[in-house]
Short mmCIF file of C-alpha atoms in Angstrom, two decimals:
data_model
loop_
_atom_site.label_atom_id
_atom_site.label_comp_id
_atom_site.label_asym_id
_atom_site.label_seq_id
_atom_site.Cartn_x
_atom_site.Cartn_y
_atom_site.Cartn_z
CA UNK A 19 41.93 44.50 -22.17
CA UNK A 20 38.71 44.16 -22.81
CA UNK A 21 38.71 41.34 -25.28
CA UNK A 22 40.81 39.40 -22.36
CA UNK A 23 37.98 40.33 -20.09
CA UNK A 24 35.43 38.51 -22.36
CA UNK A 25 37.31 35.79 -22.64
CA UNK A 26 37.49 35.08 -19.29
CA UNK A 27 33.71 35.58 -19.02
CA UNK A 28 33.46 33.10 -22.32
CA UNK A 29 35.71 30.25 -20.16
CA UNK A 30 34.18 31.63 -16.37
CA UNK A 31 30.53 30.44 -18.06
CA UNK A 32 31.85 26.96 -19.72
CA UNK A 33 33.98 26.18 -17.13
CA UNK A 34 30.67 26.60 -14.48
CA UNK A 35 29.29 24.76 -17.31
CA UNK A 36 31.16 21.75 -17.18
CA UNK A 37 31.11 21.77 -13.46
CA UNK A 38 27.62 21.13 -13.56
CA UNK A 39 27.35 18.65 -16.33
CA UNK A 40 29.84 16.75 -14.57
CA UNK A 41 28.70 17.09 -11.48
CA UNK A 42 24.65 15.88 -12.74
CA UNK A 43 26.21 13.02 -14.18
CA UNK A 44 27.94 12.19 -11.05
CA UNK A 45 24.91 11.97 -9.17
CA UNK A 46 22.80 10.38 -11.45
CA UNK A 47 25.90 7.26 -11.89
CA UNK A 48 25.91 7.44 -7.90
CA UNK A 49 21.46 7.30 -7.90
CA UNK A 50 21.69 4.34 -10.58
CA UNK A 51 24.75 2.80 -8.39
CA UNK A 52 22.58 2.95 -5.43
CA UNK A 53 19.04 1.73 -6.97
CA UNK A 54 21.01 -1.23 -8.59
CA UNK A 55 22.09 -1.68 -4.71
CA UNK A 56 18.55 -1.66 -3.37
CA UNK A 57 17.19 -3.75 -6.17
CA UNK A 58 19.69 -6.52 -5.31
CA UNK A 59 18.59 -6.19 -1.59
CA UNK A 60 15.46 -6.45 -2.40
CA UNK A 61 15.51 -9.14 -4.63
CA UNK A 62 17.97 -11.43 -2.48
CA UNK A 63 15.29 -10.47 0.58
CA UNK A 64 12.29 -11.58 -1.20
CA UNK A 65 14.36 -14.70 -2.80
CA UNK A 66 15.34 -15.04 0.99
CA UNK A 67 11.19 -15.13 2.09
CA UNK A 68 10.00 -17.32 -0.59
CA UNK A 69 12.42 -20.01 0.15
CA UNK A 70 11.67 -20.17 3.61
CA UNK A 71 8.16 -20.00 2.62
CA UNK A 72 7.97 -22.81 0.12
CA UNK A 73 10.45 -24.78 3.06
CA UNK A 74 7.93 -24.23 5.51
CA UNK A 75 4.83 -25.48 3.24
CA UNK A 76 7.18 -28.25 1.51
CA UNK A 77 8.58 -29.41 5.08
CA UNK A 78 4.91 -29.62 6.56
CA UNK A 79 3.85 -31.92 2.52
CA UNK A 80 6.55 -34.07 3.95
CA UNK A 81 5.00 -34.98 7.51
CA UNK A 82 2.97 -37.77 6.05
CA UNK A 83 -0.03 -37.34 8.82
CA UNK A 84 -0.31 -33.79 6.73
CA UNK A 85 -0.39 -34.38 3.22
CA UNK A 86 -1.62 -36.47 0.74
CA UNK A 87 0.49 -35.63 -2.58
CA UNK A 88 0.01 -36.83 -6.12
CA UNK A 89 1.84 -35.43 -9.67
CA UNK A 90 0.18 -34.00 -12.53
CA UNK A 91 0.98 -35.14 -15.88
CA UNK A 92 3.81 -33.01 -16.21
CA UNK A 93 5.27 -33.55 -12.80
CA UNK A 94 4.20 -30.88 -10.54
CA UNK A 95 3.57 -31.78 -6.95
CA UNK A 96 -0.24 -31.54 -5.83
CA UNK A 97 -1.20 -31.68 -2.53
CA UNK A 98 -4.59 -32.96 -1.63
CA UNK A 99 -4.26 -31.58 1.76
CA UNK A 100 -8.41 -31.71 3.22
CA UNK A 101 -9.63 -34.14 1.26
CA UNK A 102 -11.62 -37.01 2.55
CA UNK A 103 -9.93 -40.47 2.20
CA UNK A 104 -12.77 -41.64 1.08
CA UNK A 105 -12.44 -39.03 -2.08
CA UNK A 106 -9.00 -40.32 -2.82
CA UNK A 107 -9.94 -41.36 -6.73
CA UNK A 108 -11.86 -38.46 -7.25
CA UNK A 109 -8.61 -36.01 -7.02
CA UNK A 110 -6.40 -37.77 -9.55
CA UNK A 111 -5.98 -36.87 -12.87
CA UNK A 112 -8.49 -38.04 -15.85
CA UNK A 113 -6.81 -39.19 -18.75
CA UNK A 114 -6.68 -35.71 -19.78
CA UNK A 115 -4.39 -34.41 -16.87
CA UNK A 116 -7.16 -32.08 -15.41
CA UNK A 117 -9.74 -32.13 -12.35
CA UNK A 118 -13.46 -32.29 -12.04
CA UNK A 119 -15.52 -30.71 -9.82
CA UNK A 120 -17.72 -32.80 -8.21
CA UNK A 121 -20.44 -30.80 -8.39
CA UNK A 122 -20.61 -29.31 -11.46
CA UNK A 123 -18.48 -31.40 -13.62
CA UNK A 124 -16.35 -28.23 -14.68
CA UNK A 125 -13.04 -29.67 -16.11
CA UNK A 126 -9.82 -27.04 -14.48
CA UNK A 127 -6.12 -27.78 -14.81
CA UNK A 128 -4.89 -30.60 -11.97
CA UNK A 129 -2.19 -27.77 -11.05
CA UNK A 130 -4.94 -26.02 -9.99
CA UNK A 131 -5.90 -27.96 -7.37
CA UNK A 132 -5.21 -26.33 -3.92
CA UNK A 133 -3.55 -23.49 -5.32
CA UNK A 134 -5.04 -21.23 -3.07
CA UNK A 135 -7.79 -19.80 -5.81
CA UNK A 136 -11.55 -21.04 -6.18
CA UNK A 137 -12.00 -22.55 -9.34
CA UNK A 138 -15.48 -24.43 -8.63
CA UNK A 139 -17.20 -22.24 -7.32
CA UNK A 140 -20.85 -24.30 -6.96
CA UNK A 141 -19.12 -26.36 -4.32
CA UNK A 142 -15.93 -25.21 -3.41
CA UNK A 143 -13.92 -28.69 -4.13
CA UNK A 144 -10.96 -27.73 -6.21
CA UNK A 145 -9.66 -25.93 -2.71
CA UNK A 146 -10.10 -28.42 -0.12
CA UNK A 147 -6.84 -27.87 1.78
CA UNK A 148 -7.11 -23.85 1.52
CA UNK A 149 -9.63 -21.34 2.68
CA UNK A 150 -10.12 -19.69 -0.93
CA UNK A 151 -13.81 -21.15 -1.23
CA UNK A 152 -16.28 -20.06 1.13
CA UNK A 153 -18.39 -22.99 0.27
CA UNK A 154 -15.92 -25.99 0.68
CA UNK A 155 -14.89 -28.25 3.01
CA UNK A 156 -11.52 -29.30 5.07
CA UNK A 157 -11.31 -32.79 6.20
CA UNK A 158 -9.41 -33.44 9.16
CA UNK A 159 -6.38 -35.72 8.57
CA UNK A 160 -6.68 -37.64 11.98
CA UNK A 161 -10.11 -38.05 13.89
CA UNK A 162 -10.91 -38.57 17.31
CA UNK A 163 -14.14 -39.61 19.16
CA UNK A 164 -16.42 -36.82 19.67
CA UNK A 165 -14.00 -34.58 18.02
CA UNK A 166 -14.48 -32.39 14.43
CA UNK A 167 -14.20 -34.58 11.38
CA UNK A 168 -14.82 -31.95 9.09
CA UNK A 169 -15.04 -27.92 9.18
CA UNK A 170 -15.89 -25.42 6.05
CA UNK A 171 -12.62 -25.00 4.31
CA UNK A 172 -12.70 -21.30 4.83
CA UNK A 173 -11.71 -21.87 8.89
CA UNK A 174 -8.65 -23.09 7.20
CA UNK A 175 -5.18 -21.78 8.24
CA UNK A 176 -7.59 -18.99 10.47
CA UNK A 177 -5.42 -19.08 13.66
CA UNK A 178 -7.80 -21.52 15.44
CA UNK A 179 -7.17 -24.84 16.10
CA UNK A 180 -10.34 -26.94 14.75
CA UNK A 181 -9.36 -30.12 14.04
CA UNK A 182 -8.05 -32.32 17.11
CA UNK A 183 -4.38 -32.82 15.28
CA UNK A 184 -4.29 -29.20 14.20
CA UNK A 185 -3.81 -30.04 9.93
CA UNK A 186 -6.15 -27.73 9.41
CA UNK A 187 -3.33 -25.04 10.73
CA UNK A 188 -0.82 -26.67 8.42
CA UNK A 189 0.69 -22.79 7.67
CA UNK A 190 1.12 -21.91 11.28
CA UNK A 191 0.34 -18.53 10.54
CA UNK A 192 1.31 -15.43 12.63
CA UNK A 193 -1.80 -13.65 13.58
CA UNK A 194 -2.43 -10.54 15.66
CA UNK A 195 -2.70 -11.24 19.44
CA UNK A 196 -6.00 -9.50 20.49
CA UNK A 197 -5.33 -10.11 24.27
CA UNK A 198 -1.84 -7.56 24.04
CA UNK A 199 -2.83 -4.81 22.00
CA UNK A 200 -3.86 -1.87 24.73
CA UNK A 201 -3.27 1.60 24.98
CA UNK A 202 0.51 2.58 23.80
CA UNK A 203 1.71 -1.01 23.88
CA UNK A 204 3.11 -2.13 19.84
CA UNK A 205 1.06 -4.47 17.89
CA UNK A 206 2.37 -8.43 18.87
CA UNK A 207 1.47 -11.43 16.38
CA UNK A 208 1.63 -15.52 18.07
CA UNK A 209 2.93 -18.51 15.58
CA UNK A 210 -0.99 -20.59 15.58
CA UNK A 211 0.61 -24.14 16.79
CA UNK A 212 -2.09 -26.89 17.25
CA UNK A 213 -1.02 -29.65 19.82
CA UNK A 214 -2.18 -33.02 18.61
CA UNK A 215 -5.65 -33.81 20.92
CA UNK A 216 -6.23 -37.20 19.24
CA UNK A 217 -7.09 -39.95 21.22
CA UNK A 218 -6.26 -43.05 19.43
CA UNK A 219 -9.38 -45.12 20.13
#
C-alpha cells in the first residue's frame, strides 16, 4: 500500500509537472503569436504613414509653381525648393556629383541637398527649401508687388503663411490651434493652407 501511495505522489508531481511546462509553453507560443501580430500592425501602419507622407511631399514636387527638381548622378530626385532663380547653376551637380556651398566652398553629397539637415553651416545654403539652417534663406517661388521675396529659411513650413503664394508652406503641416485650447477642452491641430495672394502685375 504504501509503495502504491508513492507512486501516485511520484506521477501526482510529474503530472502537475507537465501541466505547467505545457501550459508556459502555451503562453509563451500565444505572446510570440501575438507580438508577431502587433509587429505586422505596426509595420503595415508606419508603411501606411510614410507613403502618404512621401505622396504628399512628391504630389506638392509635381505642382510645377512648387518645385524646381534636378537628378543626381545616380538618379535621385533633388528638389531645389527656395532657391533663387537666379541661383539656378549654382545647385547642379559639379562634375563630381556633389554641391558647394556658396559660402564656404565645402564640397557635400548633391543628395544632400534639402534633405532636411544643415550641412553648411556658415551660410545655411545646402537647405534652402527646409528650415534645418537657422542662417539660410527661402525664396519665394512667385512674387508680388510689395509682397515678401525672400524670408530666413527657418520660417519655413512654421504654420504661417509668408510668402504671397504660400510655397514656403509646401508641407501643410498640422500645428496646434492656440485660439481652442482652454480649460477642459482637448488639444485641436489646423492643416496650415496658404491661399495664393499674388497679384500678377
Amino acid at each position: 500500500m504504501l509503495k502504491l501511495f508513492k507512486w501516485c505522489r511520484r506521477f501526482a508531481r510529474k503530472k502537475w509537472l507537465t501541466i505547467f511546462i505545457i501550459t508556459a509553453a502555451l503562453f509563451i507560443i500565444l505572446q510570440i503569436g501575438y507580438a508577431n501580430l502587433l509587429w505586422e500592425k505596426v509595420e503595415s501602419d508606419s508603411k501606411y504613414r510614410q507613403h502618404v507622407a512621401a505622396h504628399k511631399v512628391l504630389s506638392k514636387w509635381n505642382e510645377s509653381y512648387h518645385s524646381k527638381i534636378v537628378k543626381d548622378p545616380y538618379g535621385h530626385s533633388i528638389s531645389l525648393r527656395g532657391i533663387n532663380i537666379k541661383d539656378t547653376l549654382k545647385f547642379i551637380p559639379n562634375s563630381k556629383g556633389k554641391f558647394k556651398c556658396l559660402k564656404s566652398k565645402t564640397e557635400i553629397d548633391f543628395i544632400k541637398v534639402n534633405d532636411d539637415y544643415c550641412d553648411c553651416l556658415e551660410d545655411g545654403s545646402d537647405e534652402p527649401g527646409t528650415n534645418a539652417c537657422n542662417n539660410g534663406i527661402f525664396h519665394c517661388e512667385k512674387v508680388s508687388k510689395g509682397m515678401t521675396e525672400k524670408i530666413p529659411s527657418y520660417r519655413v513650413n512654421d504654420g504661417v503663411c509668408d510668402c504671397c503664394d504660400g510655397s514656403d508652406e509646401w508641407l501643410e503641416i498640422s500645428i496646434l490651434d492656440t485660439q481652442i485650447v482652454s480649460g477642459n477642452q482637448s488639444l485641436q491641430y489646423r492643416k496650415t493652407i496658404c491661399q495664393n495672394k499674388c497679384i500678377n502685375s
